[in-house]
Every structure is written in structure tokens, then in C-alpha cells.
Amino acid sequence: MYLMNLRNQQKFGMINELKIRPASVENKKRAEGVCYSRDGTDTFLIRTILSYIGLMRGGIKMKAEILKLLREADGYVSGQQLCEKFGVSRTAVWKVIRQLQEEGYQVEAVRNKGYHIVDSPDVMTKEELDSLMDTQWAGRNIVYYDSVDSTNLRIKQMGDEGAPEGTLAVADKQTAGRGRRGRSWDSPSGSSIYMSLLLRPKIEPDQAPMLTLVMALSVAEGIMDCGDSCGNPDVKIKWPNDIIINGKKLVGILTEMSTQIDYINHVTIGVGINVNLTEFPEEIRETATSLRLECGHVVKRAPLIAAVMKRFEQNYTVFLEHGDLSGLKERDSELLVNKDREVRILGAKEQYNAYALGINQTGELIVRKEDGTEEAVYAGEVSVRGVYGYV
Ligand code: BTN
């Protein structure tokens, strides 16, 4: 039972990895003896596992906190200060600094002054993400994967197993990235953001599509907060699931939920952001772009994830307070690329051209049809194209 709980903790990211490395030969022998025996000494094994896990978690946390302190400091942070704060030796602090340097952080170490972070590369690790996250709950429990099938699938599974709201799965690469309408989402390593957030909102299932718009708004704002729109104000929301920049698709959002008939168990919002991609598959080459292509320089992914989570936490609170988008719709409408444009509505039963007027407080797109009547189009049922191209 205890071990099951530990595994769950690992799945939910409270523990990064369950690898046991006995520290000494004696410990190794003892641990191995217990592993292979069936003589009832399992409690020793459990205690051994717990103590290693404690050490690992402490190490991960210390690294993230040292990073945060170095980033926030005006000048140098003394080694003594760090030793006292974490209750560890100078050697232990130095080891963390060496690890950071090996990962590519430029950390200066100056005698009698201490440590100073000069620059950090585009690092995507749990520690980097933890050290940047400035939220109460969104993205506070991060599960990071170098490679995974799909972050949406992982979050759905964690949701079923009871992971807390705000759990965020982030991957450097996906081997089975999923797009909308059964399409795949190309997810190579080292170049993009693939992340999924777990929510447990107390709303009706038919209100859930509004969450996609809450996320779309948060991603657009996060990109602008980071200055990653390169001073370009043309980051827009293409109702209801995409973010575009200069008329090309930059971000896709896939919202999935697990429900009873009238009750939401949990919602998974998956976000794919083309950050540093320079090549796209043939079929989307004309319509897709990345921040790097638009800005002309490499963009760091971890600060962008933190900025999106911060915005999402604020916007989600406003959404829950109102029970709809009335507190956000003005901003949403401002950023809506479809507004005041001719659009083609592609429904299962009918397809028609209309003029988009904006969104209402439940997130539907209000369109004026060619016969002059107005209609509210529900996000779950249609997709929208520009009459003269992608937007
Ligand atoms: C779309 O078709 O536009 C939606 C694409 C959503 C892709 C993201 S990447 C992270 C998350 N995991 C997935 O498998 N899909 C979403």
C-alpha cells in the first residue's frame, strides 16, 4: 500500500524518478538482501527507499531554489549564504553550481564574492521550470519528460489516478502528439513546447469548451508578456483553438475531458507552441510558423511556460467567479483575428459563409449570415476558416 502511494507520487511528479542508488557497499548488500528475501524484512526496504527519495527530492528542490535565488539576486550570492539557507556544506553547493554549468547555465564563481548567473540557455528541465514558476497552483506540480507519447494522454491518466488540479505535464518531445479531429501533432525534440494542464472545474460539461478560450487568451498574453511577440502586436486568437502570428498558426490547443453524464471528472488542456521550429511538414508549410521564424532569434521555452501558467491562473479565477467568459470576453474579442471578417463555418450538417461579429459570454462565435440573421456558433460543433485563406 505504502509502495503504491509512492508510485502514485512518482506519477504525479511529486517524485521525479524512482531510482535507488545505495550509497555504500554495505547499504547495497543490505538493500539487495532485503529485495531478494521473503522473510518479512520489507519495512527496511521501504525505509531505505524513503530515505533515498527524500535525498533526491531535496536535491531537486535545492537546485531549483538556488537557480531562483541566483536569478533574483542583483549581484553575487555568497556561497556562505547558500550553505546557511539549505543547511549543507560548501561542497554540496559547489556541486549544484557545477551541475548548472554543465547544463549550459553561465554561472560565474568569484572568490570572496560568490556566484552570479550571467545567462541561461534554452534549458527545459523540471528544476528550470520549478525555479521560474510564479503561481499558486497552476504548474506547481510539474511532471517533465524528455520524451513521452503525448502529454495529454499522461495528464488524462494522472487525472484518473487522482493527481491534483494544476498538475502540468511538459515534454521536450512527443512520439504520438495528438491534434484535433484525430490528426497528429508533429513534436520533434529541442524546439517546441508540448504541455498539458489538469483541471477539476465544478462546471457543467457543456461549459468546458470555454476553457479552451481561457487558455487561448492566456497563451496569447503569455507570449506578449515575455516579449516573445518581438514587439509585434499581431499575436491573435483564431477562434476557438489556435493562436496565430502574422496570419500563420503558432499554437494549437486540444481540450479533452473525462465526464459522467452531467459531471466533469477532469479536464485536460493540451497546448503545442511552435517555439524554435524552422522546418514544418509539407502539408502545413504554408500555414504554420514559429516564434523563432517570426522573431529571427532563439526563444527560451521555460520562461514562456511560466508566463502562460501565470496568466492562466489569473484568467481561470475570473472565469470561475463569473461562471462564464463575461469577465474576459472584452480582451478575448480584442485579440480575436476572426472579428469583423468573412469566415466560412464548417459544420457537420451545413457549411456557409458569414461575417464574424465577435464572441459572446459563453464563448460562442456570433456571426451574421448572408440573409442578415445572426447566429451563435458553438465551438464544439464547427471549425472556422477565413474565406480568403487560413484566417
Ligand atoms: C491542434 O490540432 O491544433 C491541437 C494541437 C494540440 C497539440 C498539443 S501538444 C501538447 C498536447 N499533447 C498532445 O498530444 N496534444 C497537445
Tab-separated table of C-alpha atoms and ligand atoms in Angstrom:
chain	number	residue	atom	x	y	z
A	1	MET	CA	0.000	0.000	0.000
A	2	TYR	CA	2.763	2.371	1.020
A	3	LEU	CA	4.714	1.445	-2.122
A	4	MET	CA	1.634	2.074	-4.264
A	5	ASN	CA	1.357	5.520	-2.803
A	6	LEU	CA	4.994	6.148	-3.596
A	7	ARG	CA	4.426	5.101	-7.189
A	8	ASN	CA	1.484	7.437	-7.434
A	9	GLN	CA	3.597	10.234	-6.011
A	10	GLN	CA	6.138	9.479	-8.696
A	11	LYS	CA	3.488	9.526	-11.414
A	12	PHE	CA	2.128	12.792	-10.168
A	13	GLY	CA	5.553	14.339	-10.318
A	14	MET	CA	5.995	14.869	-6.619
A	15	ILE	CA	8.875	12.455	-7.123
A	16	ASN	CA	10.767	12.763	-10.364
A	17	GLU	CA	12.186	9.295	-10.755
A	18	LEU	CA	12.163	6.205	-8.580
A	19	LYS	CA	15.779	5.043	-8.945
A	20	ILE	CA	17.520	3.625	-5.916
A	21	ARG	CA	21.264	4.044	-5.730
A	22	PRO	CA	22.594	2.675	-2.447
A	23	ALA	CA	25.291	4.997	-1.135
A	24	SER	CA	27.697	2.397	0.218
A	25	VAL	CA	28.633	-1.219	-0.438
A	26	GLU	CA	27.215	-2.122	2.944
A	27	ASN	CA	23.904	-0.462	2.188
A	28	LYS	CA	23.885	-2.102	-1.224
A	29	LYS	CA	24.299	-5.564	0.295
A	30	ARG	CA	21.634	-4.878	2.877
A	31	ALA	CA	19.209	-3.470	0.351
A	32	GLU	CA	19.797	-6.351	-2.058
A	33	GLY	CA	19.379	-8.876	0.739
A	34	VAL	CA	16.010	-7.386	1.545
A	35	CYS	CA	14.944	-7.184	-2.079
A	36	TYR	CA	15.507	-10.856	-2.702
A	37	SER	CA	14.378	-12.237	0.657
A	38	ARG	CA	10.813	-13.015	1.572
A	39	ASP	CA	11.477	-13.078	5.266
A	40	GLY	CA	9.356	-10.156	6.318
A	41	THR	CA	12.114	-7.528	6.389
A	42	ASP	CA	10.295	-5.359	3.825
A	43	THR	CA	9.967	-2.493	6.258
A	44	PHE	CA	13.712	-1.966	5.985
A	45	LEU	CA	13.390	-1.773	2.189
A	46	ILE	CA	10.596	0.764	2.488
A	47	ARG	CA	12.635	2.886	4.897
A	48	THR	CA	15.653	2.683	2.588
A	49	ILE	CA	13.545	3.721	-0.419
A	50	LEU	CA	12.013	6.576	1.533
A	51	SER	CA	15.344	7.933	2.666
A	52	TYR	CA	16.775	7.895	-0.888
A	53	ILE	CA	13.649	9.521	-2.231
A	54	GLY	CA	13.955	12.192	0.455
A	55	LEU	CA	17.542	12.888	-0.614
A	56	MET	CA	16.606	13.024	-4.299
A	57	ARG	CA	13.681	15.341	-3.742
A	58	GLY	CA	15.781	17.571	-1.502
A	59	GLY	CA	18.467	17.769	-4.211
A	60	ILE	CA	15.995	18.657	-6.959
A	61	LYS	CA	14.329	21.275	-4.787
A	62	MET	CA	17.653	22.800	-3.723
A	63	LYS	CA	18.819	23.116	-7.333
A	64	ALA	CA	15.580	24.853	-8.365
A	65	GLU	CA	15.798	27.193	-5.370
A	66	ILE	CA	19.457	28.047	-5.961
A	67	LEU	CA	18.563	28.881	-9.556
A	68	LYS	CA	15.724	31.108	-8.369
A	69	LEU	CA	17.982	32.893	-5.847
A	70	LEU	CA	20.710	33.468	-8.442
A	71	ARG	CA	18.159	34.833	-10.912
A	72	GLU	CA	16.530	37.163	-8.426
A	73	ALA	CA	19.798	38.485	-6.938
A	74	ASP	CA	21.047	41.869	-8.018
A	75	GLY	CA	24.693	40.878	-7.881
A	76	TYR	CA	26.538	37.935	-6.348
A	77	VAL	CA	25.073	35.411	-3.904
A	78	SER	CA	27.686	34.250	-1.439
A	79	GLY	CA	28.429	30.552	-1.007
A	80	GLN	CA	28.077	31.009	2.761
A	81	GLN	CA	24.555	32.405	2.298
A	82	LEU	CA	23.558	29.349	0.259
A	83	CYS	CA	25.133	26.912	2.760
A	84	GLU	CA	23.208	28.512	5.599
A	85	LYS	CA	19.930	28.678	3.722
A	86	PHE	CA	19.964	24.999	2.759
A	87	GLY	CA	21.929	23.687	5.750
A	88	VAL	CA	24.512	21.992	3.516
A	89	SER	CA	28.286	22.133	3.034
A	90	ARG	CA	30.132	24.400	0.590
A	91	THR	CA	30.997	21.293	-1.415
A	92	ALA	CA	27.314	20.456	-1.809
A	93	VAL	CA	26.582	23.985	-3.056
A	94	TRP	CA	29.557	23.843	-5.417
A	95	LYS	CA	28.296	20.516	-6.828
A	96	VAL	CA	24.956	22.116	-7.698
A	97	ILE	CA	26.753	25.059	-9.353
A	98	ARG	CA	28.883	22.629	-11.399
A	99	GLN	CA	25.762	20.750	-12.494
A	100	LEU	CA	24.153	24.003	-13.594
A	101	GLN	CA	27.270	24.942	-15.567
A	102	GLU	CA	27.285	21.518	-17.211
A	103	GLU	CA	23.662	22.025	-18.262
A	104	GLY	CA	24.718	25.216	-20.025
A	105	TYR	CA	23.973	27.936	-17.459
A	106	GLN	CA	26.705	30.561	-17.367
A	107	VAL	CA	27.345	30.892	-13.642
A	108	GLU	CA	30.341	32.991	-12.583
A	109	ALA	CA	32.106	31.948	-9.376
A	110	VAL	CA	34.272	34.698	-7.872
A	111	ARG	CA	36.379	34.258	-4.739
A	112	ASN	CA	35.093	36.300	-1.767
A	113	LYS	CA	32.018	37.347	-3.715
A	114	GLY	CA	30.107	34.181	-4.556
A	115	TYR	CA	28.015	33.169	-7.533
A	116	HIS	CA	26.347	35.186	-10.241
A	117	ILE	CA	24.223	33.941	-13.135
A	118	VAL	CA	25.219	35.660	-16.370
A	119	ASP	CA	22.977	33.849	-18.825
A	120	SER	CA	20.898	30.731	-19.169
A	121	PRO	CA	20.325	28.825	-22.385
A	122	ASP	CA	17.019	27.355	-23.546
A	123	VAL	CA	17.039	24.734	-20.780
A	124	MET	CA	13.953	22.585	-20.267
A	125	THR	CA	14.251	20.654	-17.032
A	126	LYS	CA	11.968	20.238	-14.052
A	127	GLU	CA	14.330	22.393	-11.959
A	128	GLU	CA	14.368	25.195	-14.532
A	129	LEU	CA	10.572	25.154	-14.751
A	130	ASP	CA	10.112	24.960	-10.957
A	131	SER	CA	12.514	27.851	-10.432
A	132	LEU	CA	10.568	30.109	-12.817
A	133	MET	CA	7.001	29.234	-11.847
A	134	ASP	CA	5.309	32.169	-10.117
A	135	THR	CA	1.840	30.738	-9.418
A	136	GLN	CA	-0.176	29.395	-6.510
A	137	TRP	CA	-1.315	26.122	-8.086
A	138	ALA	CA	-1.142	26.140	-11.904
A	139	GLY	CA	2.045	24.353	-12.933
A	140	ARG	CA	3.118	23.885	-9.325
A	141	ASN	CA	3.264	20.106	-9.721
A	142	ILE	CA	5.315	19.592	-12.866
A	143	VAL	CA	5.929	16.217	-14.459
A	144	TYR	CA	8.701	16.626	-17.012
A	145	TYR	CA	9.536	14.116	-19.755
A	146	ASP	CA	12.468	14.168	-22.174
A	147	SER	CA	10.249	12.040	-24.404
A	148	VAL	CA	6.670	10.829	-23.984
A	149	ASP	CA	3.843	9.557	-26.191
A	150	SER	CA	1.501	12.516	-25.561
A	151	THR	CA	1.331	14.906	-22.600
A	152	ASN	CA	-2.487	14.885	-22.976
A	153	LEU	CA	-2.540	11.106	-22.506
A	154	ARG	CA	-0.269	11.334	-19.462
A	155	ILE	CA	-2.390	14.043	-17.821
A	156	LYS	CA	-5.604	12.126	-18.515
A	157	GLN	CA	-4.112	9.112	-16.782
A	158	MET	CA	-2.881	11.205	-13.848
A	159	GLY	CA	-6.346	12.779	-13.635
A	160	ASP	CA	-7.920	9.309	-13.344
A	161	GLU	CA	-5.434	8.422	-10.619
A	162	GLY	CA	-6.226	11.468	-8.504
A	163	ALA	CA	-3.428	13.950	-9.305
A	164	PRO	CA	-4.099	17.476	-8.007
A	165	GLU	CA	-5.585	20.280	-10.096
A	166	GLY	CA	-2.855	22.312	-11.764
A	167	THR	CA	-0.599	19.297	-12.444
A	168	LEU	CA	1.332	20.154	-15.588
A	169	ALA	CA	2.975	17.639	-17.918
A	170	VAL	CA	5.734	19.102	-20.080
A	171	ALA	CA	7.737	17.222	-22.709
A	172	ASP	CA	10.733	18.051	-24.859
A	173	LYS	CA	9.470	15.552	-27.442
A	174	GLN	CA	6.263	13.611	-28.117
A	175	THR	CA	6.199	10.363	-30.049
A	176	ALA	CA	2.394	10.348	-30.502
A	177	GLY	CA	1.424	14.028	-30.272
A	178	ARG	CA	-2.307	14.464	-30.858
A	179	GLY	CA	-4.061	17.247	-32.701
A	180	ARG	CA	-7.742	17.980	-33.086
A	181	ARG	CA	-10.095	15.864	-35.193
A	182	GLY	CA	-7.874	12.779	-34.904
A	183	ARG	CA	-4.904	14.487	-36.527
A	184	SER	CA	-1.361	14.066	-35.235
A	185	TRP	CA	0.809	16.886	-33.890
A	186	ASP	CA	4.378	16.835	-35.108
A	187	SER	CA	6.517	17.008	-31.942
A	188	PRO	CA	10.302	16.886	-32.525
A	189	SER	CA	12.726	17.473	-29.651
A	190	GLY	CA	14.577	20.639	-28.645
A	191	SER	CA	12.347	23.094	-30.408
A	192	SER	CA	8.827	23.470	-29.102
A	193	ILE	CA	6.543	23.463	-26.110
A	194	TYR	CA	4.285	20.463	-25.561
A	195	MET	CA	2.385	20.778	-22.323
A	196	SER	CA	-0.918	19.682	-20.770
A	197	LEU	CA	-2.655	21.035	-17.693
A	198	LEU	CA	-5.025	19.139	-15.406
A	199	LEU	CA	-8.181	20.922	-14.199
A	200	ARG	CA	-11.045	19.809	-11.989
A	201	PRO	CA	-13.605	22.580	-12.555
A	202	LYS	CA	-17.010	22.464	-10.892
A	203	ILE	CA	-18.882	23.372	-14.066
A	204	GLU	CA	-21.300	21.603	-16.407
A	205	PRO	CA	-19.741	19.587	-19.255
A	206	ASP	CA	-21.231	21.926	-21.874
A	207	GLN	CA	-19.332	24.847	-20.308
A	208	ALA	CA	-15.960	23.149	-20.823
A	209	PRO	CA	-15.288	24.492	-24.363
A	210	MET	CA	-14.984	27.934	-22.743
A	211	LEU	CA	-11.824	26.689	-21.035
A	212	THR	CA	-10.151	26.481	-24.438
A	213	LEU	CA	-10.733	30.193	-24.876
A	214	VAL	CA	-9.424	30.899	-21.371
A	215	MET	CA	-6.243	29.041	-22.335
A	216	ALA	CA	-6.027	30.694	-25.775
A	217	LEU	CA	-6.200	34.107	-24.133
A	218	SER	CA	-3.573	33.099	-21.549
A	219	VAL	CA	-1.165	31.792	-24.190
A	220	ALA	CA	-1.512	34.951	-26.297
A	221	GLU	CA	-0.950	37.137	-23.224
A	222	GLY	CA	1.944	34.947	-22.008
A	223	ILE	CA	3.700	35.310	-25.363
A	224	MET	CA	3.272	39.084	-25.232
A	225	ASP	CA	4.382	39.276	-21.549
A	226	CYS	CA	7.630	37.506	-22.445
A	227	GLY	CA	8.316	39.954	-25.226
A	228	ASP	CA	8.352	36.903	-27.466
A	229	SER	CA	5.995	38.512	-29.906
A	230	CYS	CA	9.138	40.584	-30.712
A	231	GLY	CA	7.249	43.793	-30.158
A	232	ASN	CA	4.886	42.581	-32.826
A	233	PRO	CA	1.304	43.194	-31.714
A	234	ASP	CA	-0.053	40.735	-34.238
A	235	VAL	CA	-0.474	37.762	-31.870
A	236	LYS	CA	-4.139	36.832	-32.279
A	237	ILE	CA	-6.631	34.178	-31.289
A	238	LYS	CA	-8.231	32.246	-34.120
A	239	TRP	CA	-11.482	31.136	-32.554
A	240	PRO	CA	-11.622	28.839	-30.762
A	241	ASN	CA	-8.417	26.799	-30.602
A	242	ASP	CA	-5.454	28.431	-32.301
A	243	ILE	CA	-3.081	31.335	-31.831
A	244	ILE	CA	-1.731	32.919	-34.934
A	245	ILE	CA	1.035	35.401	-35.586
A	246	ASN	CA	1.270	37.342	-38.822
A	247	GLY	CA	-1.548	35.227	-40.215
A	248	LYS	CA	0.113	31.838	-39.604
A	249	LYS	CA	-0.566	29.190	-36.973
A	250	LEU	CA	1.767	29.356	-33.963
A	251	VAL	CA	-0.172	27.444	-31.289
A	252	GLY	CA	-2.716	24.619	-31.225
A	253	ILE	CA	-4.885	23.754	-28.229
A	254	LEU	CA	-6.565	20.415	-27.612
A	255	THR	CA	-9.067	20.266	-24.740
A	256	GLU	CA	-10.302	16.853	-23.662
A	257	MET	CA	-12.471	15.875	-20.730
A	258	SER	CA	-13.490	12.893	-18.698
A	259	THR	CA	-17.155	13.114	-17.686
A	260	GLN	CA	-20.112	11.370	-16.106
A	261	ILE	CA	-23.482	12.246	-17.699
A	262	ASP	CA	-23.697	15.665	-16.049
A	263	TYR	CA	-20.473	15.883	-14.123
A	264	ILE	CA	-16.864	16.624	-15.112
A	265	ASN	CA	-14.260	14.333	-13.575
A	266	HIS	CA	-11.390	16.305	-15.015
A	267	VAL	CA	-10.321	18.372	-17.998
A	268	THR	CA	-7.000	18.187	-19.857
A	269	ILE	CA	-5.907	21.255	-21.805
A	270	GLY	CA	-3.030	20.466	-24.137
A	271	VAL	CA	-1.012	23.259	-25.706
A	272	GLY	CA	1.524	22.961	-28.503
A	273	ILE	CA	3.589	26.101	-29.201
A	274	ASN	CA	5.951	26.246	-32.179
A	275	VAL	CA	8.864	27.992	-30.488
A	276	ASN	CA	12.142	27.334	-32.290
A	277	LEU	CA	10.975	25.120	-35.164
A	278	THR	CA	12.407	26.096	-38.516
A	279	GLU	CA	11.057	23.232	-40.654
A	280	PHE	CA	7.462	22.088	-40.967
A	281	PRO	CA	5.887	19.053	-42.647
A	282	GLU	CA	4.930	19.706	-46.256
A	283	GLU	CA	1.171	19.830	-45.621
A	284	ILE	CA	1.385	22.726	-43.133
A	285	ARG	CA	4.422	24.587	-44.523
A	286	GLU	CA	2.267	27.393	-45.908
A	287	THR	CA	0.103	27.912	-42.847
A	288	ALA	CA	2.400	27.281	-39.837
A	289	THR	CA	5.138	29.365	-38.275
A	290	SER	CA	7.241	29.602	-35.094
A	291	LEU	CA	8.359	32.356	-32.746
A	292	ARG	CA	11.917	31.896	-33.965
A	293	LEU	CA	10.917	32.349	-37.602
A	294	GLU	CA	8.886	35.447	-36.751
A	295	CYS	CA	11.432	36.989	-34.321
A	296	GLY	CA	14.648	35.899	-36.004
A	297	HIS	CA	16.212	34.566	-32.799
A	298	VAL	CA	16.002	31.570	-30.445
A	299	VAL	CA	13.291	31.936	-27.820
A	300	LYS	CA	13.597	30.312	-24.361
A	301	ARG	CA	10.806	27.869	-23.668
A	302	ALA	CA	10.732	27.583	-19.864
A	303	PRO	CA	10.039	31.306	-19.132
A	304	LEU	CA	7.262	31.198	-21.712
A	305	ILE	CA	5.625	28.215	-19.995
A	306	ALA	CA	5.827	30.059	-16.648
A	307	ALA	CA	4.283	33.206	-18.176
A	308	VAL	CA	1.393	31.225	-19.681
A	309	MET	CA	0.707	29.465	-16.366
A	310	LYS	CA	0.657	32.792	-14.519
A	311	ARG	CA	-1.849	34.274	-16.954
A	312	PHE	CA	-3.930	31.096	-16.954
A	313	GLU	CA	-4.205	31.048	-13.169
A	314	GLN	CA	-5.484	34.649	-13.172
A	315	ASN	CA	-7.868	34.189	-16.109
A	316	TYR	CA	-9.254	30.893	-14.778
A	317	THR	CA	-10.061	32.590	-11.459
A	318	VAL	CA	-12.007	35.306	-13.310
A	319	PHE	CA	-13.768	32.616	-15.378
A	320	LEU	CA	-14.841	30.653	-12.284
A	321	GLU	CA	-16.005	33.823	-10.477
A	322	HIS	CA	-18.401	34.646	-13.325
A	323	GLY	CA	-19.190	31.096	-14.390
A	324	ASP	CA	-18.617	32.240	-17.973
A	325	LEU	CA	-16.401	34.483	-20.105
A	326	SER	CA	-18.083	37.784	-19.229
A	327	GLY	CA	-15.003	38.940	-17.289
A	328	LEU	CA	-12.659	38.034	-20.160
A	329	LYS	CA	-14.641	38.481	-23.337
A	330	GLU	CA	-13.584	42.054	-23.999
A	331	ARG	CA	-9.918	41.074	-24.014
A	332	ASP	CA	-10.719	37.866	-25.909
A	333	SER	CA	-12.619	39.851	-28.550
A	334	GLU	CA	-9.785	42.391	-28.842
A	335	LEU	CA	-7.408	39.576	-29.743
A	336	LEU	CA	-9.817	37.718	-31.986
A	337	VAL	CA	-8.480	37.504	-35.520
A	338	ASN	CA	-11.848	36.405	-36.899
A	339	LYS	CA	-13.632	39.554	-35.695
A	340	ASP	CA	-15.042	41.755	-38.476
A	341	ARG	CA	-14.029	39.246	-41.139
A	342	GLU	CA	-15.730	36.986	-43.625
A	343	VAL	CA	-15.492	33.415	-42.356
A	344	ARG	CA	-16.572	30.017	-43.599
A	345	ILE	CA	-18.356	27.919	-40.998
A	346	LEU	CA	-17.682	24.217	-41.453
A	347	GLY	CA	-20.317	22.264	-39.528
A	348	ALA	CA	-21.156	18.563	-39.667
A	349	LYS	CA	-24.543	19.310	-41.271
A	350	GLU	CA	-24.012	22.574	-43.101
A	351	GLN	CA	-21.293	24.873	-44.374
A	352	TYR	CA	-21.817	28.545	-45.069
A	353	ASN	CA	-20.111	31.925	-45.318
A	354	ALA	CA	-20.845	34.555	-42.699
A	355	TYR	CA	-19.482	37.732	-41.160
A	356	ALA	CA	-17.909	37.277	-37.695
A	357	LEU	CA	-19.004	39.882	-35.143
A	358	GLY	CA	-17.169	38.657	-32.011
A	359	ILE	CA	-17.743	36.188	-29.194
A	360	ASN	CA	-20.455	36.177	-26.539
A	361	GLN	CA	-20.077	35.456	-22.846
A	362	THR	CA	-20.400	31.712	-23.302
A	363	GLY	CA	-17.627	31.706	-25.876
A	364	GLU	CA	-19.768	31.210	-28.954
A	365	LEU	CA	-18.841	32.999	-32.163
A	366	ILE	CA	-21.552	35.449	-33.188
A	367	VAL	CA	-21.898	35.562	-36.964
A	368	ARG	CA	-24.178	37.435	-39.353
A	369	LYS	CA	-25.343	35.134	-42.116
A	370	GLU	CA	-25.804	36.248	-45.695
A	371	ASP	CA	-29.590	36.579	-45.151
A	372	GLY	CA	-28.909	39.110	-42.335
A	373	THR	CA	-29.817	36.813	-39.424
A	374	GLU	CA	-27.388	36.471	-36.533
A	375	GLU	CA	-26.361	33.148	-35.111
A	376	ALA	CA	-24.227	31.975	-32.189
A	377	VAL	CA	-21.893	29.210	-33.312
A	378	TYR	CA	-20.880	26.654	-30.655
A	379	ALA	CA	-17.179	25.808	-30.536
A	380	GLY	CA	-17.616	22.062	-30.125
A	381	GLU	CA	-19.582	21.713	-33.345
A	382	VAL	CA	-17.788	23.583	-36.100
A	383	SER	CA	-14.475	24.771	-37.371
A	384	VAL	CA	-13.906	28.141	-38.970
A	385	ARG	CA	-11.773	29.148	-41.919
A	386	GLY	CA	-11.096	32.511	-43.438
A	387	VAL	CA	-12.848	32.855	-46.762
A	388	TYR	CA	-9.608	34.005	-48.433
A	389	GLY	CA	-7.109	31.754	-46.619
A	390	TYR	CA	-6.201	30.281	-43.245
A	391	VAL	CA	-7.526	33.230	-41.234
B	1	BTN	C1	-4.484	21.248	-32.875
B	1	BTN	O1	-4.805	20.318	-33.623
B	1	BTN	O2	-4.365	22.393	-33.300
B	1	BTN	C2	-4.253	20.993	-31.405
B	1	BTN	C3	-2.845	20.551	-31.159
B	1	BTN	C4	-2.533	20.310	-29.686
B	1	BTN	C5	-1.125	19.781	-29.505
B	1	BTN	C6	-0.754	19.663	-28.062
B	1	BTN	S1	0.973	19.383	-27.831
B	1	BTN	C7	0.704	19.058	-26.151
B	1	BTN	C8	-0.570	18.257	-26.038
B	1	BTN	N1	-0.301	16.854	-26.205
B	1	BTN	C9	-0.847	16.359	-27.310
B	1	BTN	O3	-0.747	15.168	-27.684
B	1	BTN	N2	-1.501	17.324	-27.963
B	1	BTN	C10	-1.440	18.574	-27.259
